[in-house]
Amino acid sequence: MRYGPIAPELFIENRRRFRELLPPQSLAIFNANDILPTNADGTLALKQNNDLFYLSGVDQEESVLVICPDAALEKHREILFLRETSEHILVWEGYKLTKDEARAVSGVPTIMWLDALPAVLAALMNEAEYVYLNTNEHIRAVVEVETRDARFIQDLQRRYPLHQYRRAAKLLHQLRAIKSPEEIRLMRRACEITGNAFRRLLGFVKPGVWEYEVEAEILHEFVRSGSRGPAYGSIIGSGESATILHYVSNDRQCQAGDVLLLDFGAEYANYAADLSRSIPVSGTFSPRQRQVYEAVLRVFKFAKSRLIVGNHIEDYHKQVGEVMEQELINLDLLHGSDVKNQDPDAPLYKKYFPHGTSHYLGLDVHDVGYKYRKFEAGMVYTCEPGIYIREEKLGIRLENDILITPNGNEDLMADIPLEVADIERLMRK
Ligand code: GLY
Ligand code: MN
Ligand code: MN
């Protein structure tokens, strides 16, 4: 692995918290993600199933985690099944975990090779009443490709139609929403690497650079720091490209006078950072760009102050929307009288700020978690207001990652330049 060791206590504790949510006579089974094919004999790199990682720390394909707290045999209460390695696999694919290493990484006491799974599963299905299986229940997921978990579910339900099947995802959403100190440590590192890449860009961006050259700088900084790469496709949008929210073609040449919107984040140990900054290609904002930037920054600071224990995402978005509305009126983009008469279900500010202000962040960049749960200490949210004015070829978004604490919050990106004066000074250097 490129990242340093993670204390196995993280995964031991995650399993303990998961077990606490299970009724008696439960069996839970988690599969690794597939290595996805591309064309011919090509494949993508493995992106581990985040729930399996969360419960085991194992970053290897074809792994299966079984949790059966009431199993008659103690050795069956937690089992990790792994692909048995061989001299042939070593030569052709590289190093795979031994049983001892898997035990050390995960803290799971029983490690078996995959060929033992059918017999153990038959024994445990015989004991179990409730079977927890894993599906992707992210509210915005669009999954057309059948996952390993999905195939496993079909097969198991066909062979054992009379068990009571239950959703592991619901429990994982509950657990993963609250980050433990070890997870925060990993997320801090992802944020730190991301910040280093941003500082590097402040000395790199100038008129004439191509958006993909900027993307390459980010990639270089990430990979040399032990990140596997970006946690999501980097958005590098100059001028009018900045007004396209999910712009990823990154193939325009940056011009003097453009603002360049950067939205990128490192993955570190499977955890994501998610940063947005908007910088002047020439090194200095025009008065209008600066005016819009300062408006977004004020909304950002207000929104951040509302990411506190007890607030609710619906109220939060309403509070932020009202502040944004006033800023858009001051920028002459909305008229106060129109705002007064607007349909509250379709507020006018959405024309210039069409996305939400915050989402959960963690192993997934749009992390799992029940959306309508009140803010609690240990949750990490992004804070990312933006104003996009297509007719002015101008888009500005500012985004930091915020840990909610018992007494307020901590900005995990507090040291990444954000104020206009700092951005311009660092670009001049
Ligand atoms: N980069 C995706 C987002 O900001 O939500
Ligand atoms: Mn982002
Ligand atoms: Mn985001």
Tab-separated table of C-alpha atoms and ligand atoms in Angstrom:
chain	number	residue	atom	x	y	z
A	1	MET	CA	0.000	0.000	0.000
A	2	ARG	CA	1.119	3.544	-0.622
A	3	TYR	CA	-0.346	4.808	2.619
A	4	GLY	CA	1.211	4.199	6.032
A	5	PRO	CA	-0.191	1.585	8.400
A	6	ILE	CA	-3.669	2.096	9.818
A	7	ALA	CA	-4.224	0.890	13.377
A	8	PRO	CA	-6.336	-2.314	13.169
A	9	GLU	CA	-8.295	-0.985	16.151
A	10	LEU	CA	-10.172	1.222	13.669
A	11	PHE	CA	-11.625	-1.814	11.905
A	12	ILE	CA	-12.048	-3.848	15.112
A	13	GLU	CA	-14.071	-0.985	16.583
A	14	ASN	CA	-16.096	-0.543	13.366
A	15	ARG	CA	-17.066	-4.226	13.484
A	16	ARG	CA	-17.919	-3.951	17.156
A	17	ARG	CA	-20.260	-1.018	16.452
A	18	PHE	CA	-21.780	-2.899	13.519
A	19	ARG	CA	-22.371	-6.017	15.655
A	20	GLU	CA	-24.189	-3.912	18.225
A	21	LEU	CA	-26.822	-3.087	15.607
A	22	LEU	CA	-27.541	-6.737	14.773
A	23	PRO	CA	-30.354	-8.753	16.344
A	24	PRO	CA	-29.520	-12.241	17.704
A	25	GLN	CA	-28.938	-15.005	15.119
A	26	SER	CA	-27.600	-12.637	12.477
A	27	LEU	CA	-25.104	-13.316	9.743
A	28	ALA	CA	-23.613	-10.482	7.667
A	29	ILE	CA	-21.578	-10.940	4.500
A	30	PHE	CA	-19.612	-8.295	2.590
A	31	ASN	CA	-17.949	-8.780	-0.785
A	32	ALA	CA	-15.083	-6.880	-2.387
A	33	ASN	CA	-15.743	-4.877	-5.517
A	34	ASP	CA	-14.951	-6.405	-8.873
A	35	ILE	CA	-11.943	-5.453	-10.905
A	36	LEU	CA	-13.893	-3.903	-13.762
A	37	PRO	CA	-13.108	-4.767	-17.388
A	38	THR	CA	-12.478	-2.089	-20.031
A	39	ASN	CA	-11.781	-3.526	-23.520
A	40	ALA	CA	-9.961	-6.642	-24.736
A	41	ASP	CA	-7.969	-7.850	-21.704
A	42	GLY	CA	-7.796	-4.416	-20.105
A	43	THR	CA	-9.087	-3.656	-16.609
A	44	LEU	CA	-9.472	-0.672	-14.324
A	45	ALA	CA	-7.537	-0.608	-11.065
A	46	LEU	CA	-9.448	-2.060	-8.117
A	47	LYS	CA	-11.541	0.452	-6.202
A	48	GLN	CA	-12.331	-1.447	-3.029
A	49	ASN	CA	-15.872	-1.671	-1.748
A	50	ASN	CA	-15.889	1.041	0.922
A	51	ASP	CA	-18.039	-0.912	3.373
A	52	LEU	CA	-15.728	-3.910	3.191
A	53	PHE	CA	-12.766	-1.588	3.710
A	54	TYR	CA	-14.517	0.157	6.608
A	55	LEU	CA	-15.050	-3.163	8.379
A	56	SER	CA	-11.762	-4.892	7.521
A	57	GLY	CA	-9.088	-2.528	6.135
A	58	VAL	CA	-8.482	-5.016	3.340
A	59	ASP	CA	-7.711	-3.444	-0.003
A	60	GLN	CA	-7.592	-6.625	-2.084
A	61	GLU	CA	-9.936	-8.071	-4.719
A	62	GLU	CA	-12.143	-11.147	-4.155
A	63	SER	CA	-12.105	-10.690	-0.371
A	64	VAL	CA	-15.205	-11.655	1.632
A	65	LEU	CA	-15.919	-10.634	5.229
A	66	VAL	CA	-18.308	-12.724	7.304
A	67	ILE	CA	-19.655	-11.541	10.661
A	68	CYS	CA	-21.764	-13.978	12.677
A	69	PRO	CA	-21.677	-12.878	16.338
A	70	ASP	CA	-23.647	-15.845	17.724
A	71	ALA	CA	-21.954	-18.608	15.728
A	72	ALA	CA	-21.605	-21.791	17.751
A	73	LEU	CA	-17.897	-21.995	16.994
A	74	GLU	CA	-15.943	-18.962	18.164
A	75	LYS	CA	-13.656	-19.151	15.132
A	76	HIS	CA	-16.708	-18.542	12.904
A	77	ARG	CA	-17.754	-15.264	14.530
A	78	GLU	CA	-15.536	-13.137	12.308
A	79	ILE	CA	-13.926	-14.584	9.219
A	80	LEU	CA	-12.100	-12.992	6.354
A	81	PHE	CA	-11.879	-15.066	3.182
A	82	LEU	CA	-9.056	-14.180	0.805
A	83	ARG	CA	-7.872	-15.250	-2.590
A	84	GLU	CA	-5.102	-17.770	-2.004
A	85	THR	CA	-1.896	-16.451	-3.432
A	86	SER	CA	0.669	-18.542	-5.318
A	87	GLU	CA	4.023	-18.311	-7.050
A	88	HIS	CA	2.160	-17.806	-10.338
A	89	ILE	CA	0.054	-14.915	-8.968
A	90	LEU	CA	3.139	-13.395	-7.384
A	91	VAL	CA	5.003	-13.390	-10.707
A	92	TRP	CA	2.135	-12.137	-12.851
A	93	GLU	CA	0.113	-9.855	-10.583
A	94	GLY	CA	2.315	-9.107	-7.618
A	95	TYR	CA	2.130	-9.412	-3.937
A	96	LYS	CA	-1.081	-10.488	-2.151
A	97	LEU	CA	-1.829	-10.681	1.567
A	98	THR	CA	-0.765	-13.712	3.548
A	99	LYS	CA	-3.051	-14.937	6.311
A	100	ASP	CA	-0.834	-13.410	8.993
A	101	GLU	CA	-0.748	-10.055	7.242
A	102	ALA	CA	-4.508	-10.020	6.740
A	103	ARG	CA	-4.960	-10.743	10.445
A	104	ALA	CA	-2.589	-7.896	11.332
A	105	VAL	CA	-4.319	-5.396	9.002
A	106	SER	CA	-7.889	-6.228	9.950
A	107	GLY	CA	-7.752	-7.631	13.465
A	108	VAL	CA	-10.046	-10.437	12.209
A	109	PRO	CA	-8.947	-13.584	14.078
A	110	THR	CA	-9.898	-16.173	11.445
A	111	ILE	CA	-8.479	-15.895	7.943
A	112	MET	CA	-9.359	-18.565	5.382
A	113	TRP	CA	-8.775	-19.016	1.681
A	114	LEU	CA	-11.798	-18.573	-0.572
A	115	ASP	CA	-12.161	-22.254	-1.386
A	116	ALA	CA	-13.321	-22.785	2.212
A	117	LEU	CA	-16.207	-20.321	1.846
A	118	PRO	CA	-18.972	-22.643	0.540
A	119	ALA	CA	-18.702	-25.124	3.406
A	120	VAL	CA	-18.458	-22.448	6.111
A	121	LEU	CA	-21.347	-20.549	4.563
A	122	ALA	CA	-23.521	-23.662	4.553
A	123	ALA	CA	-22.824	-24.149	8.265
A	124	LEU	CA	-23.522	-20.521	9.156
A	125	MET	CA	-26.686	-20.267	7.050
A	126	ASN	CA	-27.933	-23.255	8.982
A	127	GLU	CA	-27.428	-21.341	12.243
A	128	ALA	CA	-28.610	-17.917	11.143
A	129	GLU	CA	-32.103	-16.451	10.948
A	130	TYR	CA	-31.308	-12.930	9.685
A	131	VAL	CA	-28.919	-12.448	6.805
A	132	TYR	CA	-27.515	-8.946	6.256
A	133	LEU	CA	-26.283	-8.358	2.714
A	134	ASN	CA	-24.848	-5.254	1.145
A	135	THR	CA	-26.334	-3.109	-1.585
A	136	ASN	CA	-25.530	0.373	-2.810
A	137	GLU	CA	-28.296	2.568	-1.382
A	138	HIS	CA	-26.701	5.956	-2.027
A	139	ILE	CA	-29.659	8.141	-2.972
A	140	ARG	CA	-27.935	9.392	-6.115
A	141	ALA	CA	-26.319	6.122	-7.194
A	142	VAL	CA	-26.959	4.953	-10.743
A	143	VAL	CA	-25.748	1.360	-10.849
A	144	GLU	CA	-26.285	-0.458	-14.105
A	145	VAL	CA	-23.434	-2.925	-13.675
A	146	GLU	CA	-24.116	-5.884	-11.398
A	147	THR	CA	-21.732	-5.856	-8.436
A	148	ARG	CA	-20.133	-8.857	-6.775
A	149	ASP	CA	-22.452	-8.279	-3.823
A	150	ALA	CA	-25.473	-8.248	-6.164
A	151	ARG	CA	-24.487	-11.573	-7.722
A	152	PHE	CA	-23.869	-13.027	-4.283
A	153	ILE	CA	-27.305	-11.882	-3.070
A	154	GLN	CA	-29.056	-13.484	-6.031
A	155	ASP	CA	-27.236	-16.749	-5.566
A	156	LEU	CA	-27.796	-16.890	-1.808
A	157	GLN	CA	-31.493	-16.008	-2.010
A	158	ARG	CA	-32.007	-18.660	-4.662
A	159	ARG	CA	-30.364	-21.323	-2.526
A	160	TYR	CA	-31.856	-20.190	0.802
A	161	PRO	CA	-35.218	-18.596	0.011
A	162	LEU	CA	-36.659	-18.862	3.531
A	163	HIS	CA	-34.142	-16.826	5.541
A	164	GLN	CA	-34.966	-13.262	6.500
A	165	TYR	CA	-32.813	-10.993	4.402
A	166	ARG	CA	-31.947	-7.527	5.694
A	167	ARG	CA	-30.135	-4.420	4.513
A	168	ALA	CA	-26.569	-3.954	5.723
A	169	ALA	CA	-26.439	-0.596	3.906
A	170	LYS	CA	-28.855	1.042	6.302
A	171	LEU	CA	-26.588	0.158	9.227
A	172	LEU	CA	-23.429	1.203	7.413
A	173	HIS	CA	-24.974	4.566	6.559
A	174	GLN	CA	-25.687	5.077	10.234
A	175	LEU	CA	-22.145	4.152	11.297
A	176	ARG	CA	-20.128	5.767	8.535
A	177	ALA	CA	-21.751	9.189	9.051
A	178	ILE	CA	-19.764	9.630	12.286
A	179	LYS	CA	-16.000	9.631	11.827
A	180	SER	CA	-13.616	8.272	14.445
A	181	PRO	CA	-10.316	9.962	15.333
A	182	GLU	CA	-8.335	7.538	13.145
A	183	GLU	CA	-10.573	8.294	10.169
A	184	ILE	CA	-10.150	12.017	10.794
A	185	ARG	CA	-6.378	11.519	10.782
A	186	LEU	CA	-6.583	9.934	7.331
A	187	MET	CA	-8.927	12.653	6.071
A	188	ARG	CA	-6.561	15.341	7.368
A	189	ARG	CA	-3.798	13.780	5.311
A	190	ALA	CA	-6.039	13.735	2.207
A	191	CYS	CA	-6.775	17.445	2.812
A	192	GLU	CA	-3.101	18.227	3.367
A	193	ILE	CA	-2.052	16.611	0.080
A	194	THR	CA	-4.866	18.480	-1.666
A	195	GLY	CA	-3.715	21.780	-0.167
A	196	ASN	CA	-0.137	21.158	-1.299
A	197	ALA	CA	-1.401	20.625	-4.833
A	198	PHE	CA	-3.359	23.886	-4.686
A	199	ARG	CA	-0.317	25.868	-3.505
A	200	ARG	CA	1.656	24.359	-6.347
A	201	LEU	CA	-1.010	25.564	-8.812
A	202	LEU	CA	-0.761	29.135	-7.536
A	203	GLY	CA	2.778	29.177	-8.926
A	204	PHE	CA	1.856	27.348	-12.113
A	205	VAL	CA	-1.321	28.867	-13.545
A	206	LYS	CA	-0.807	31.700	-16.029
A	207	PRO	CA	-2.333	32.761	-19.354
A	208	GLY	CA	-1.779	30.104	-22.013
A	209	VAL	CA	-1.700	27.004	-19.789
A	210	TRP	CA	-4.150	24.290	-20.735
A	211	GLU	CA	-6.649	23.008	-18.232
A	212	TYR	CA	-5.219	19.478	-18.620
A	213	GLU	CA	-1.758	20.758	-17.727
A	214	VAL	CA	-3.246	21.994	-14.471
A	215	GLU	CA	-4.848	18.571	-13.987
A	216	ALA	CA	-1.432	16.951	-14.531
A	217	GLU	CA	0.186	19.122	-11.830
A	218	ILE	CA	-2.472	17.979	-9.381
A	219	LEU	CA	-1.964	14.350	-10.310
A	220	HIS	CA	1.802	14.658	-9.884
A	221	GLU	CA	1.472	16.182	-6.413
A	222	PHE	CA	-1.081	13.565	-5.355
A	223	VAL	CA	0.796	10.504	-6.538
A	224	ARG	CA	4.187	11.611	-5.206
A	225	SER	CA	2.518	12.041	-1.788
A	226	GLY	CA	1.259	8.476	-1.467
A	227	SER	CA	-2.228	9.100	-2.812
A	228	ARG	CA	-3.499	6.688	-5.436
A	229	GLY	CA	-4.848	9.724	-7.262
A	230	PRO	CA	-7.900	11.969	-7.292
A	231	ALA	CA	-10.927	10.947	-5.228
A	232	TYR	CA	-13.120	12.016	-8.202
A	233	GLY	CA	-12.571	13.473	-11.646
A	234	SER	CA	-10.830	16.842	-11.240
A	235	ILE	CA	-12.865	19.800	-12.507
A	236	ILE	CA	-10.536	22.377	-14.071
A	237	GLY	CA	-12.800	24.922	-15.724
A	238	SER	CA	-11.620	28.290	-17.031
A	239	GLY	CA	-13.885	31.152	-18.126
A	240	GLU	CA	-17.268	29.869	-19.239
A	241	SER	CA	-16.250	26.224	-18.533
A	242	ALA	CA	-16.465	27.177	-14.864
A	243	THR	CA	-20.236	27.538	-15.198
A	244	ILE	CA	-20.629	23.846	-16.141
A	245	LEU	CA	-21.009	22.109	-12.794
A	246	HIS	CA	-19.658	18.696	-13.754
A	247	TYR	CA	-17.112	19.863	-16.335
A	248	VAL	CA	-14.352	17.253	-16.608
A	249	SER	CA	-13.097	17.510	-20.213
A	250	ASN	CA	-10.442	20.001	-19.002
A	251	ASP	CA	-9.360	20.743	-22.569
A	252	ARG	CA	-9.532	24.521	-22.857
A	253	GLN	CA	-6.609	26.926	-22.862
A	254	CYS	CA	-6.742	29.388	-19.970
A	255	GLN	CA	-6.872	33.017	-21.083
A	256	ALA	CA	-5.840	36.208	-19.313
A	257	GLY	CA	-9.007	37.632	-17.780
A	258	ASP	CA	-10.534	34.195	-17.032
A	259	VAL	CA	-11.275	32.921	-13.582
A	260	LEU	CA	-10.220	29.273	-13.293
A	261	LEU	CA	-12.499	27.105	-11.151
A	262	LEU	CA	-10.662	24.160	-9.599
A	263	ASP	CA	-12.541	21.357	-7.858
A	264	PHE	CA	-10.292	18.467	-6.923
A	265	GLY	CA	-9.335	16.287	-3.970
A	266	ALA	CA	-6.869	13.567	-3.122
A	267	GLU	CA	-7.818	10.080	-2.120
A	268	TYR	CA	-5.670	8.864	0.760
A	269	ALA	CA	-6.074	5.391	2.250
A	270	ASN	CA	-9.450	5.313	0.462
A	271	TYR	CA	-10.607	8.534	2.172
A	272	ALA	CA	-11.532	11.570	0.079
A	273	ALA	CA	-10.801	15.272	0.251
A	274	ASP	CA	-12.960	17.701	-1.736
A	275	LEU	CA	-11.659	21.216	-2.392
A	276	SER	CA	-12.826	24.046	-4.650
A	277	ARG	CA	-10.967	27.257	-5.354
A	278	SER	CA	-11.430	29.865	-8.051
A	279	ILE	CA	-8.357	31.826	-9.104
A	280	PRO	CA	-7.598	34.554	-11.653
A	281	VAL	CA	-5.566	33.167	-14.564
A	282	SER	CA	-3.590	36.424	-14.828
A	283	GLY	CA	-2.945	36.530	-11.075
A	284	THR	CA	-5.295	39.458	-10.365
A	285	PHE	CA	-9.122	39.485	-10.228
A	286	SER	CA	-11.023	42.155	-12.163
A	287	PRO	CA	-13.208	44.378	-9.919
A	288	ARG	CA	-16.346	42.430	-10.930
A	289	GLN	CA	-14.687	39.044	-10.398
A	290	ARG	CA	-13.496	40.191	-7.020
A	291	GLN	CA	-16.975	41.438	-6.132
A	292	VAL	CA	-18.514	38.048	-6.972
A	293	TYR	CA	-15.673	36.214	-5.199
A	294	GLU	CA	-16.179	38.222	-2.006
A	295	ALA	CA	-19.914	37.487	-2.163
A	296	VAL	CA	-19.275	33.723	-2.405
A	297	LEU	CA	-16.729	33.978	0.397
A	298	ARG	CA	-19.238	35.702	2.699
A	299	VAL	CA	-21.802	32.979	1.966
A	300	PHE	CA	-19.105	30.364	2.599
A	301	LYS	CA	-18.241	31.868	5.989
A	302	PHE	CA	-21.891	32.128	6.967
A	303	ALA	CA	-22.629	28.560	5.864
A	304	LYS	CA	-19.622	27.251	7.769
A	305	SER	CA	-20.888	28.952	10.931
A	306	ARG	CA	-24.157	27.013	10.579
A	307	LEU	CA	-22.495	23.584	10.339
A	308	ILE	CA	-23.073	22.953	14.017
A	309	VAL	CA	-24.548	20.247	16.189
A	310	GLY	CA	-28.341	20.181	16.062
A	311	ASN	CA	-28.849	22.025	12.782
A	312	HIS	CA	-30.822	20.184	10.105
A	313	ILE	CA	-29.839	20.026	6.454
A	314	GLU	CA	-33.189	21.446	5.299
A	315	ASP	CA	-33.011	24.414	7.711
A	316	TYR	CA	-29.333	24.866	6.862
A	317	HIS	CA	-30.023	25.070	3.140
A	318	LYS	CA	-32.808	27.546	3.809
A	319	GLN	CA	-30.515	29.697	5.987
A	320	VAL	CA	-27.756	29.646	3.357
A	321	GLY	CA	-30.267	30.308	0.571
A	322	GLU	CA	-31.448	33.501	2.264
A	323	VAL	CA	-27.913	34.836	2.606
A	324	MET	CA	-27.156	33.900	-0.998
A	325	GLU	CA	-30.349	35.618	-2.159
A	326	GLN	CA	-29.245	38.909	-0.579
A	327	GLU	CA	-25.785	38.630	-2.138
A	328	LEU	CA	-27.310	38.051	-5.587
A	329	ILE	CA	-29.510	41.114	-5.137
A	330	ASN	CA	-26.438	43.173	-4.199
A	331	LEU	CA	-24.662	41.863	-7.315
A	332	ASP	CA	-27.609	43.062	-9.454
A	333	LEU	CA	-28.350	39.511	-10.520
A	334	LEU	CA	-31.736	39.348	-8.765
A	335	HIS	CA	-34.302	42.032	-7.983
A	336	GLY	CA	-35.572	42.323	-4.436
A	337	SER	CA	-39.182	42.628	-5.605
A	338	ASP	CA	-38.975	39.437	-7.693
A	339	VAL	CA	-37.480	37.601	-4.720
A	340	LYS	CA	-40.334	38.773	-2.501
A	341	ASN	CA	-42.868	37.277	-4.894
A	342	GLN	CA	-40.969	34.087	-5.706
A	343	ASP	CA	-42.350	30.566	-5.354
A	344	PRO	CA	-40.715	29.340	-2.124
A	345	ASP	CA	-40.380	25.875	-3.665
A	346	ALA	CA	-38.404	27.282	-6.619
A	347	PRO	CA	-36.341	30.163	-5.197
A	348	LEU	CA	-34.798	32.460	-7.786
A	349	TYR	CA	-31.272	32.127	-6.385
A	350	LYS	CA	-31.188	28.592	-7.850
A	351	LYS	CA	-30.519	30.151	-11.264
A	352	TYR	CA	-27.065	31.239	-10.077
A	353	PHE	CA	-26.521	28.668	-7.297
A	354	PRO	CA	-28.202	25.488	-8.501
A	355	HIS	CA	-26.533	22.925	-6.222
A	356	GLY	CA	-26.603	22.116	-2.510
A	357	THR	CA	-24.167	23.719	-0.074
A	358	SER	CA	-22.974	20.606	1.714
A	359	HIS	CA	-22.692	16.841	1.484
A	360	TYR	CA	-21.193	14.171	3.695
A	361	LEU	CA	-17.543	13.380	3.006
A	362	GLY	CA	-15.571	10.282	3.958
A	363	LEU	CA	-14.651	7.097	2.153
A	364	ASP	CA	-16.912	8.343	-0.633
A	365	VAL	CA	-16.685	11.894	-1.847
A	366	HIS	CA	-20.471	12.123	-1.649
A	367	ASP	CA	-20.381	9.930	1.386
A	368	VAL	CA	-23.154	7.660	2.583
A	369	GLY	CA	-25.335	8.628	5.521
A	370	TYR	CA	-28.974	9.411	6.158
A	371	LYS	CA	-29.429	12.861	4.672
A	372	TYR	CA	-32.046	14.106	7.147
A	373	ARG	CA	-30.132	13.278	10.321
A	374	LYS	CA	-29.416	16.386	12.401
A	375	PHE	CA	-25.793	17.505	12.420
A	376	GLU	CA	-23.740	15.637	15.029
A	377	ALA	CA	-20.181	15.848	16.293
A	378	GLY	CA	-17.940	13.624	14.189
A	379	MET	CA	-19.739	14.261	10.914
A	380	VAL	CA	-17.683	15.728	8.092
A	381	TYR	CA	-19.465	17.913	5.556
A	382	THR	CA	-18.217	19.946	2.651
A	383	CYS	CA	-19.149	23.621	2.567
A	384	GLU	CA	-19.323	24.751	-1.046
A	385	PRO	CA	-21.397	27.715	-2.124
A	386	GLY	CA	-20.884	29.036	-5.635
A	387	ILE	CA	-22.180	31.665	-8.038
A	388	TYR	CA	-22.266	30.830	-11.751
A	389	ILE	CA	-23.072	33.622	-14.225
A	390	ARG	CA	-23.112	32.162	-17.709
A	391	GLU	CA	-23.699	35.515	-19.404
A	392	GLU	CA	-20.505	36.839	-17.765
A	393	LYS	CA	-18.539	33.629	-18.483
A	394	LEU	CA	-17.807	33.523	-14.753
A	395	GLY	CA	-18.146	30.720	-12.222
A	396	ILE	CA	-16.835	30.870	-8.660
A	397	ARG	CA	-17.073	28.097	-6.083
A	398	LEU	CA	-15.259	27.870	-2.760
A	399	GLU	CA	-15.239	24.556	-0.922
A	400	ASN	CA	-13.637	23.313	2.272
A	401	ASP	CA	-14.141	20.164	4.343
A	402	ILE	CA	-15.596	20.757	7.795
A	403	LEU	CA	-15.566	18.476	10.850
A	404	ILE	CA	-18.455	19.112	13.223
A	405	THR	CA	-17.233	19.157	16.827
A	406	PRO	CA	-19.148	19.244	20.130
A	407	ASN	CA	-18.665	23.015	20.378
A	408	GLY	CA	-18.724	24.181	16.779
A	409	ASN	CA	-16.661	22.912	13.911
A	410	GLU	CA	-13.125	22.554	12.631
A	411	ASP	CA	-12.212	23.476	9.084
A	412	LEU	CA	-9.918	20.667	7.904
A	413	MET	CA	-8.761	22.972	5.099
A	414	ALA	CA	-8.284	26.112	7.233
A	415	ASP	CA	-4.689	26.513	6.098
A	416	ILE	CA	-5.411	26.391	2.352
A	417	PRO	CA	-5.304	29.941	0.900
A	418	LEU	CA	-8.802	31.367	0.450
A	419	GLU	CA	-8.791	35.163	0.896
A	420	VAL	CA	-8.384	37.261	-2.279
A	421	ALA	CA	-5.274	38.985	-0.951
A	422	ASP	CA	-3.576	35.657	-0.179
A	423	ILE	CA	-4.438	34.140	-3.568
A	424	GLU	CA	-3.170	37.199	-5.469
A	425	ARG	CA	-0.010	37.488	-3.356
A	426	LEU	CA	0.886	33.829	-3.813
A	427	MET	CA	0.249	34.016	-7.558
A	428	ARG	CA	2.570	37.043	-7.848
A	429	LYS	CA	5.443	35.259	-6.078
B	1	GLY	N1	-16.451	17.529	-6.437
B	1	GLY	C1	-17.777	17.194	-6.277
B	1	GLY	C2	-18.411	18.044	-5.288
B	1	GLY	O1	-17.904	19.076	-4.935
B	1	GLY	O2	-19.435	17.707	-4.775
B	2	MN	MN	-15.877	19.525	-4.922
B	3	MN	MN	-18.238	18.680	-2.789
